[in-house]
């Protein structure tokens, strides 16, 4: 594949590249010498539930794999025990070795839905850090100055606000940078919040007489609210473990503007074509594509049908009350709590009479558990939109 | 010995004690339990030529020994490979392991003139740091904040002047502090420029659930110029390897004010008595005492006699020209360079005629080398004061 075309794929959705000239040179040289580039990305095995926000980077890695390059999937099991608070105001709690290994396992299982882990090299940085001597680690600290570290925005902000910055946090970028030296990475990918640490890697590689890695940053994907970074703790996330129905409902709930961003970062679709589609239809297709990535095209179609049956049909009024589901609930409880019946006995009677359906499916069992997004209908006029938090 | 008397000896010349209450408590407890306190002082084996400036701390350690306490003479062979620039604007050059060991040997030999090294425990901090893992050293960095480090005056100054502070320099106080944890020191001694690092040791000991060490700082002795800290590179130093004659001459050249400081820090003399002496006589006695410490009372007396013969006799005018000796010189060259004769031939003739003497000793060999402080006399009227730099 010609460089121009490779570059188009690599640049899609990327925020910054340090530098594009170096990237082109590396791509050309790799092609000429018929060898793959070494692509590095580091992952903290601290959040085992992968959501679409995480997949932005993973998909980019997959693109590099598809272009024939070699991906180093670095599990920062050593650094996770330290914790890097880039963009966060709190020091992360440190994990035990056991927790980290358990998380790493779950992580890899989920990642395999996106990356070809058979082709990727999965590496753990405890492999080299556990073997290093104190003298070696100290010699790393000689290679950066305090002023350099103080230039990092979140350090600067926190110090100005008289918040603690542990000296350990100054060590983190160094360790991450040293990973690049060990892996001899040609390119490192990271979120925009990682830019400082990624550039330290370039500096360290130069110190160790290596060609510095190209740094490529990807945006932090906004969650379904369209405002905040997608995050489990904010409840605005779409997990890749969500049911197809949940995924569909959540994706249909996002704004048109955010939809376009999701298309850019979460699909390979031609963006010119997307722009010419009707937003509502484009959103349905987006949902279909994403679900197909994690389930199958058939499951995606089924979820779409269910959604269309409930929402797209004219049966359901526009403004129906919303019930925020914080945990799985039995349908009888949900009917009572949602105000669709006065008592559990009345709810049971309605179910027995075949007057209750959930997202288009009649419910006949009063012990039926509702735990996903959908629409609960009682009789012909009472509706409740169930939103899972 | 009662606590009050111990305290008088310990406090003599000290600048600060953190805290005196803790010191008293430790002394009392040690006495009650009939065990020695653990006194720590760290030495960089980087300056093998010990001068009187260094002896201030060593003498204080000796006093602790004489009070029955246990001195831990810590050779910072590990940390010396890092270099701490406390109070210096430049990062010290790092030493090789070989250089350090060689220096340590020379160091101990000289130190034994002051300390009882048979009783002291000589320890090397490479012993524990070489065995530490990277994870352990990083866990130390979690115990201090960047703000704490930035509070150190010389870091603050250098950063404000846009001078580099290596991240490694932030590690140094931590390592020094950890030495105290390993040694479980009760008291650490250091120069006033060490105060920050010494206090980090207290913090770390608390973190490791140890009683924090008492910190005792000693002043940095001014050199013979009375202005700058005594230092080999400034040429204002009195080495304990200097000849007795040099020592005598140098001590006699200091100001009356500085003499009193030297009495306080370099002798055990009763300072009330010293204050009542004539300054010139006090200075002679000071020189005699110090020389006796490093040679013997006989050598001291001989040096004094020589000095008195030259300076105290009325033979020599008050204002004679001074020649700064930068290197050893043959007497003929010195006579010519100093303007006491017009040519080397004339100088040789004068020597052959017995007209030349140096510090009261007639010179008969025209190849005689002059390398120490003294007075060169040619004929009966031409004098040259030789000062070694």
PDB file of C-alpha atoms in Angstrom, chain B residues 108-311:
ATOM      1  CA  UNK B 108      39.615   6.793  56.712  1.00  0.00           C
ATOM      2  CA  UNK B 109      43.345   7.124  57.197  1.00  0.00           C
ATOM      3  CA  UNK B 110      43.050  10.853  57.768  1.00  0.00           C
ATOM      4  CA  UNK B 111      39.874  10.608  59.820  1.00  0.00           C
ATOM      5  CA  UNK B 112      41.616   8.247  62.216  1.00  0.00           C
ATOM      6  CA  UNK B 113      43.635  11.247  63.443  1.00  0.00           C
ATOM      7  CA  UNK B 114      40.419  12.599  64.973  1.00  0.00           C
ATOM      8  CA  UNK B 115      37.958   9.746  65.397  1.00  0.00           C
ATOM      9  CA  UNK B 116      38.555   6.451  67.107  1.00  0.00           C
ATOM     10  CA  UNK B 117      37.749   4.359  64.067  1.00  0.00           C
ATOM     11  CA  UNK B 118      38.170   1.137  66.021  1.00  0.00           C
ATOM     12  CA  UNK B 119      35.156   2.109  68.075  1.00  0.00           C
ATOM     13  CA  UNK B 120      33.188   3.712  65.243  1.00  0.00           C
ATOM     14  CA  UNK B 121      31.129   1.639  62.852  1.00  0.00           C
ATOM     15  CA  UNK B 122      32.248   2.483  59.347  1.00  0.00           C
ATOM     16  CA  UNK B 123      29.396   1.685  56.959  1.00  0.00           C
ATOM     17  CA  UNK B 124      28.905   2.081  53.212  1.00  0.00           C
ATOM     18  CA  UNK B 125      25.435   2.855  51.903  1.00  0.00           C
ATOM     19  CA  UNK B 126      26.002   0.827  48.744  1.00  0.00           C
ATOM     20  CA  UNK B 127      25.500  -2.106  51.131  1.00  0.00           C
ATOM     21  CA  UNK B 128      21.757  -1.518  51.254  1.00  0.00           C
ATOM     22  CA  UNK B 129      21.087   0.438  48.077  1.00  0.00           C
ATOM     23  CA  UNK B 130      22.662  -2.170  45.841  1.00  0.00           C
ATOM     24  CA  UNK B 131      20.302  -4.730  47.321  1.00  0.00           C
ATOM     25  CA  UNK B 132      17.156  -2.641  46.966  1.00  0.00           C
ATOM     26  CA  UNK B 133      14.639  -3.230  44.210  1.00  0.00           C
ATOM     27  CA  UNK B 134      13.315  -0.535  41.906  1.00  0.00           C
ATOM     28  CA  UNK B 135       9.893  -0.989  43.502  1.00  0.00           C
ATOM     29  CA  UNK B 136      11.336  -0.273  46.946  1.00  0.00           C
ATOM     30  CA  UNK B 137      13.143   2.845  45.828  1.00  0.00           C
ATOM     31  CA  UNK B 138       9.996   4.062  44.093  1.00  0.00           C
ATOM     32  CA  UNK B 139       7.977   3.485  47.226  1.00  0.00           C
ATOM     33  CA  UNK B 140      10.334   5.947  48.924  1.00  0.00           C
ATOM     34  CA  UNK B 141       9.429   8.587  46.347  1.00  0.00           C
ATOM     35  CA  UNK B 142       5.785   8.193  47.413  1.00  0.00           C
ATOM     36  CA  UNK B 143       6.674   9.497  50.851  1.00  0.00           C
ATOM     37  CA  UNK B 144       7.671  13.006  49.842  1.00  0.00           C
ATOM     38  CA  UNK B 145       5.935  15.645  47.796  1.00  0.00           C
ATOM     39  CA  UNK B 146       7.344  17.847  45.071  1.00  0.00           C
ATOM     40  CA  UNK B 147       6.400  20.915  47.112  1.00  0.00           C
ATOM     41  CA  UNK B 148       8.554  19.660  49.978  1.00  0.00           C
ATOM     42  CA  UNK B 149      11.520  19.352  47.628  1.00  0.00           C
ATOM     43  CA  UNK B 150      10.887  22.729  46.039  1.00  0.00           C
ATOM     44  CA  UNK B 151      11.084  24.258  49.514  1.00  0.00           C
ATOM     45  CA  UNK B 152      14.817  23.547  49.663  1.00  0.00           C
ATOM     46  CA  UNK B 153      16.509  26.898  49.332  1.00  0.00           C
ATOM     47  CA  UNK B 154      19.163  26.018  46.790  1.00  0.00           C
ATOM     48  CA  UNK B 155      16.624  24.268  44.543  1.00  0.00           C
ATOM     49  CA  UNK B 156      14.347  27.277  44.780  1.00  0.00           C
ATOM     50  CA  UNK B 157      17.178  29.662  43.962  1.00  0.00           C
ATOM     51  CA  UNK B 158      18.422  27.681  41.015  1.00  0.00           C
ATOM     52  CA  UNK B 159      14.970  27.179  39.523  1.00  0.00           C
ATOM     53  CA  UNK B 160      14.261  30.890  39.866  1.00  0.00           C
ATOM     54  CA  UNK B 161      17.486  31.599  38.018  1.00  0.00           C
ATOM     55  CA  UNK B 162      16.431  29.136  35.306  1.00  0.00           C
ATOM     56  CA  UNK B 163      19.305  26.837  36.187  1.00  0.00           C
ATOM     57  CA  UNK B 164      18.852  23.132  35.738  1.00  0.00           C
ATOM     58  CA  UNK B 165      17.961  20.954  38.692  1.00  0.00           C
ATOM     59  CA  UNK B 166      18.218  17.332  37.726  1.00  0.00           C
ATOM     60  CA  UNK B 167      15.449  15.061  38.932  1.00  0.00           C
ATOM     61  CA  UNK B 168      18.247  12.991  40.403  1.00  0.00           C
ATOM     62  CA  UNK B 169      18.979  15.761  42.863  1.00  0.00           C
ATOM     63  CA  UNK B 170      15.459  15.332  44.214  1.00  0.00           C
ATOM     64  CA  UNK B 171      16.345  11.727  44.924  1.00  0.00           C
ATOM     65  CA  UNK B 172      19.427  12.537  46.965  1.00  0.00           C
ATOM     66  CA  UNK B 173      17.705  13.752  50.160  1.00  0.00           C
ATOM     67  CA  UNK B 174      15.495  10.672  50.062  1.00  0.00           C
ATOM     68  CA  UNK B 175      18.480   8.363  49.861  1.00  0.00           C
ATOM     69  CA  UNK B 176      20.283  10.192  52.623  1.00  0.00           C
ATOM     70  CA  UNK B 177      17.127  10.027  54.708  1.00  0.00           C
ATOM     71  CA  UNK B 178      16.736   6.343  54.057  1.00  0.00           C
ATOM     72  CA  UNK B 179      20.271   5.813  55.392  1.00  0.00           C
ATOM     73  CA  UNK B 180      18.943   7.017  58.738  1.00  0.00           C
ATOM     74  CA  UNK B 181      16.115   4.482  58.571  1.00  0.00           C
ATOM     75  CA  UNK B 182      18.569   1.667  57.898  1.00  0.00           C
ATOM     76  CA  UNK B 183      20.949   2.785  60.641  1.00  0.00           C
ATOM     77  CA  UNK B 184      18.095   3.617  63.062  1.00  0.00           C
ATOM     78  CA  UNK B 185      20.103   6.669  63.998  1.00  0.00           C
ATOM     79  CA  UNK B 186      19.256   8.597  67.142  1.00  0.00           C
ATOM     80  CA  UNK B 187      21.164  11.692  66.132  1.00  0.00           C
ATOM     81  CA  UNK B 188      22.456  12.878  62.775  1.00  0.00           C
ATOM     82  CA  UNK B 189      25.133  15.506  62.457  1.00  0.00           C
ATOM     83  CA  UNK B 190      25.703  17.669  59.439  1.00  0.00           C
ATOM     84  CA  UNK B 191      26.750  21.085  58.199  1.00  0.00           C
ATOM     85  CA  UNK B 192      24.180  23.855  58.070  1.00  0.00           C
ATOM     86  CA  UNK B 193      23.958  23.307  54.299  1.00  0.00           C
ATOM     87  CA  UNK B 194      22.647  19.825  55.042  1.00  0.00           C
ATOM     88  CA  UNK B 195      19.686  20.875  57.138  1.00  0.00           C
ATOM     89  CA  UNK B 196      17.050  20.039  54.509  1.00  0.00           C
ATOM     90  CA  UNK B 197      18.363  16.553  53.868  1.00  0.00           C
ATOM     91  CA  UNK B 198      18.786  15.867  57.577  1.00  0.00           C
ATOM     92  CA  UNK B 199      15.164  16.758  58.249  1.00  0.00           C
ATOM     93  CA  UNK B 200      13.974  14.479  55.423  1.00  0.00           C
ATOM     94  CA  UNK B 201      15.634  11.716  57.433  1.00  0.00           C
ATOM     95  CA  UNK B 202      13.385  12.577  60.394  1.00  0.00           C
ATOM     96  CA  UNK B 203      10.296  12.395  58.169  1.00  0.00           C
ATOM     97  CA  UNK B 204      11.280   9.070  56.662  1.00  0.00           C
ATOM     98  CA  UNK B 205      12.020   7.552  60.048  1.00  0.00           C
ATOM     99  CA  UNK B 206       8.544   8.556  61.198  1.00  0.00           C
ATOM    100  CA  UNK B 207       7.099   6.934  58.057  1.00  0.00           C
ATOM    101  CA  UNK B 208       8.957   3.780  58.992  1.00  0.00           C
ATOM    102  CA  UNK B 209       7.611   3.978  62.545  1.00  0.00           C
ATOM    103  CA  UNK B 210      10.955   4.886  64.076  1.00  0.00           C
ATOM    104  CA  UNK B 211      11.607   7.565  66.653  1.00  0.00           C
ATOM    105  CA  UNK B 212      12.861  10.464  64.502  1.00  0.00           C
ATOM    106  CA  UNK B 213      16.530  11.309  64.784  1.00  0.00           C
ATOM    107  CA  UNK B 214      17.680  14.477  66.480  1.00  0.00           C
ATOM    108  CA  UNK B 215      19.332  16.724  63.939  1.00  0.00           C
ATOM    109  CA  UNK B 216      22.360  18.725  64.970  1.00  0.00           C
ATOM    110  CA  UNK B 217      23.997  21.144  62.564  1.00  0.00           C
ATOM    111  CA  UNK B 218      27.505  22.521  62.774  1.00  0.00           C
ATOM    112  CA  UNK B 219      28.669  25.717  61.080  1.00  0.00           C
ATOM    113  CA  UNK B 220      30.707  25.738  57.897  1.00  0.00           C
ATOM    114  CA  UNK B 221      34.124  26.951  59.009  1.00  0.00           C
ATOM    115  CA  UNK B 222      35.462  30.009  57.217  1.00  0.00           C
ATOM    116  CA  UNK B 223      38.853  29.677  55.605  1.00  0.00           C
ATOM    117  CA  UNK B 224      41.932  31.744  56.446  1.00  0.00           C
ATOM    118  CA  UNK B 225      40.474  34.682  54.496  1.00  0.00           C
ATOM    119  CA  UNK B 226      37.714  34.894  57.131  1.00  0.00           C
ATOM    120  CA  UNK B 227      35.087  35.319  54.432  1.00  0.00           C
ATOM    121  CA  UNK B 228      34.514  32.165  52.424  1.00  0.00           C
ATOM    122  CA  UNK B 229      33.837  28.666  53.586  1.00  0.00           C
ATOM    123  CA  UNK B 230      37.116  26.794  53.906  1.00  0.00           C
ATOM    124  CA  UNK B 231      37.667  25.004  50.640  1.00  0.00           C
ATOM    125  CA  UNK B 232      40.511  23.531  48.741  1.00  0.00           C
ATOM    126  CA  UNK B 233      39.411  25.146  45.510  1.00  0.00           C
ATOM    127  CA  UNK B 234      39.401  28.605  47.102  1.00  0.00           C
ATOM    128  CA  UNK B 235      42.936  28.148  48.441  1.00  0.00           C
ATOM    129  CA  UNK B 236      41.915  29.396  51.896  1.00  0.00           C
ATOM    130  CA  UNK B 237      42.288  26.071  53.629  1.00  0.00           C
ATOM    131  CA  UNK B 238      44.472  24.474  56.232  1.00  0.00           C
ATOM    132  CA  UNK B 239      44.902  20.809  55.431  1.00  0.00           C
ATOM    133  CA  UNK B 240      45.525  18.339  58.222  1.00  0.00           C
ATOM    134  CA  UNK B 241      48.346  17.153  55.939  1.00  0.00           C
ATOM    135  CA  UNK B 242      49.976  20.591  55.859  1.00  0.00           C
ATOM    136  CA  UNK B 243      53.422  20.801  57.442  1.00  0.00           C
ATOM    137  CA  UNK B 244      53.491  22.117  60.993  1.00  0.00           C
ATOM    138  CA  UNK B 245      55.262  25.261  59.697  1.00  0.00           C
ATOM    139  CA  UNK B 246      52.511  25.898  57.153  1.00  0.00           C
ATOM    140  CA  UNK B 247      49.826  25.352  59.751  1.00  0.00           C
ATOM    141  CA  UNK B 248      51.525  27.774  62.109  1.00  0.00           C
ATOM    142  CA  UNK B 249      51.902  30.455  59.476  1.00  0.00           C
ATOM    143  CA  UNK B 250      48.348  30.070  58.230  1.00  0.00           C
ATOM    144  CA  UNK B 251      46.778  30.142  61.674  1.00  0.00           C
ATOM    145  CA  UNK B 252      48.798  33.198  62.636  1.00  0.00           C
ATOM    146  CA  UNK B 253      47.431  34.962  59.562  1.00  0.00           C
ATOM    147  CA  UNK B 254      43.757  34.745  60.526  1.00  0.00           C
ATOM    148  CA  UNK B 255      41.779  37.594  62.049  1.00  0.00           C
ATOM    149  CA  UNK B 256      41.171  37.839  65.794  1.00  0.00           C
ATOM    150  CA  UNK B 257      37.470  37.288  65.243  1.00  0.00           C
ATOM    151  CA  UNK B 258      38.020  34.142  63.223  1.00  0.00           C
ATOM    152  CA  UNK B 259      40.509  32.938  65.814  1.00  0.00           C
ATOM    153  CA  UNK B 260      37.759  32.855  68.408  1.00  0.00           C
ATOM    154  CA  UNK B 261      35.588  30.749  66.079  1.00  0.00           C
ATOM    155  CA  UNK B 262      38.472  28.371  65.521  1.00  0.00           C
ATOM    156  CA  UNK B 263      38.914  28.049  69.265  1.00  0.00           C
ATOM    157  CA  UNK B 264      35.247  27.170  69.629  1.00  0.00           C
ATOM    158  CA  UNK B 265      35.124  24.646  66.852  1.00  0.00           C
ATOM    159  CA  UNK B 266      38.620  23.225  66.713  1.00  0.00           C
ATOM    160  CA  UNK B 267      39.649  23.033  70.360  1.00  0.00           C
ATOM    161  CA  UNK B 268      38.200  22.179  73.744  1.00  0.00           C
ATOM    162  CA  UNK B 269      39.739  25.248  75.409  1.00  0.00           C
ATOM    163  CA  UNK B 270      37.758  27.239  77.934  1.00  0.00           C
ATOM    164  CA  UNK B 271      36.467  30.136  75.856  1.00  0.00           C
ATOM    165  CA  UNK B 272      36.261  32.484  78.817  1.00  0.00           C
ATOM    166  CA  UNK B 273      39.993  32.130  79.363  1.00  0.00           C
ATOM    167  CA  UNK B 274      40.687  32.658  75.663  1.00  0.00           C
ATOM    168  CA  UNK B 275      38.747  35.913  75.713  1.00  0.00           C
ATOM    169  CA  UNK B 276      40.988  37.212  78.458  1.00  0.00           C
ATOM    170  CA  UNK B 277      44.211  36.489  76.589  1.00  0.00           C
ATOM    171  CA  UNK B 278      46.116  38.892  74.365  1.00  0.00           C
ATOM    172  CA  UNK B 279      44.937  38.074  70.821  1.00  0.00           C
ATOM    173  CA  UNK B 280      48.456  37.568  69.467  1.00  0.00           C
ATOM    174  CA  UNK B 281      49.361  35.196  72.253  1.00  0.00           C
ATOM    175  CA  UNK B 282      45.976  33.450  71.947  1.00  0.00           C
ATOM    176  CA  UNK B 283      46.698  32.888  68.289  1.00  0.00           C
ATOM    177  CA  UNK B 284      50.071  31.338  69.002  1.00  0.00           C
ATOM    178  CA  UNK B 285      48.472  29.022  71.527  1.00  0.00           C
ATOM    179  CA  UNK B 286      45.705  28.127  69.038  1.00  0.00           C
ATOM    180  CA  UNK B 287      48.304  27.214  66.437  1.00  0.00           C
ATOM    181  CA  UNK B 288      50.193  25.182  69.006  1.00  0.00           C
ATOM    182  CA  UNK B 289      47.038  23.270  70.049  1.00  0.00           C
ATOM    183  CA  UNK B 290      45.949  22.482  66.525  1.00  0.00           C
ATOM    184  CA  UNK B 291      49.397  21.341  65.409  1.00  0.00           C
ATOM    185  CA  UNK B 292      49.664  19.172  68.518  1.00  0.00           C
ATOM    186  CA  UNK B 293      46.394  17.488  67.454  1.00  0.00           C
ATOM    187  CA  UNK B 294      47.852  16.361  64.144  1.00  0.00           C
ATOM    188  CA  UNK B 295      51.554  16.046  65.013  1.00  0.00           C
ATOM    189  CA  UNK B 296      52.756  16.310  68.610  1.00  0.00           C
ATOM    190  CA  UNK B 297      53.374  18.941  71.199  1.00  0.00           C
ATOM    191  CA  UNK B 298      57.094  18.831  70.363  1.00  0.00           C
ATOM    192  CA  UNK B 299      56.542  19.446  66.674  1.00  0.00           C
ATOM    193  CA  UNK B 300      54.149  22.227  67.587  1.00  0.00           C
ATOM    194  CA  UNK B 301      56.773  23.861  69.795  1.00  0.00           C
ATOM    195  CA  UNK B 302      59.404  23.642  67.076  1.00  0.00           C
ATOM    196  CA  UNK B 303      57.079  25.231  64.549  1.00  0.00           C
ATOM    197  CA  UNK B 304      56.323  27.930  67.049  1.00  0.00           C
ATOM    198  CA  UNK B 305      60.006  28.597  67.635  1.00  0.00           C
ATOM    199  CA  UNK B 306      60.635  28.870  63.920  1.00  0.00           C
ATOM    200  CA  UNK B 307      57.747  31.217  63.539  1.00  0.00           C
ATOM    201  CA  UNK B 308      58.795  33.362  66.448  1.00  0.00           C
ATOM    202  CA  UNK B 309      62.390  33.523  65.155  1.00  0.00           C
ATOM    203  CA  UNK B 310      61.192  34.883  61.850  1.00  0.00           C
ATOM    204  CA  UNK B 311      58.160  36.974  62.693  1.00  0.00           C
TER     205      UNK B 311
END
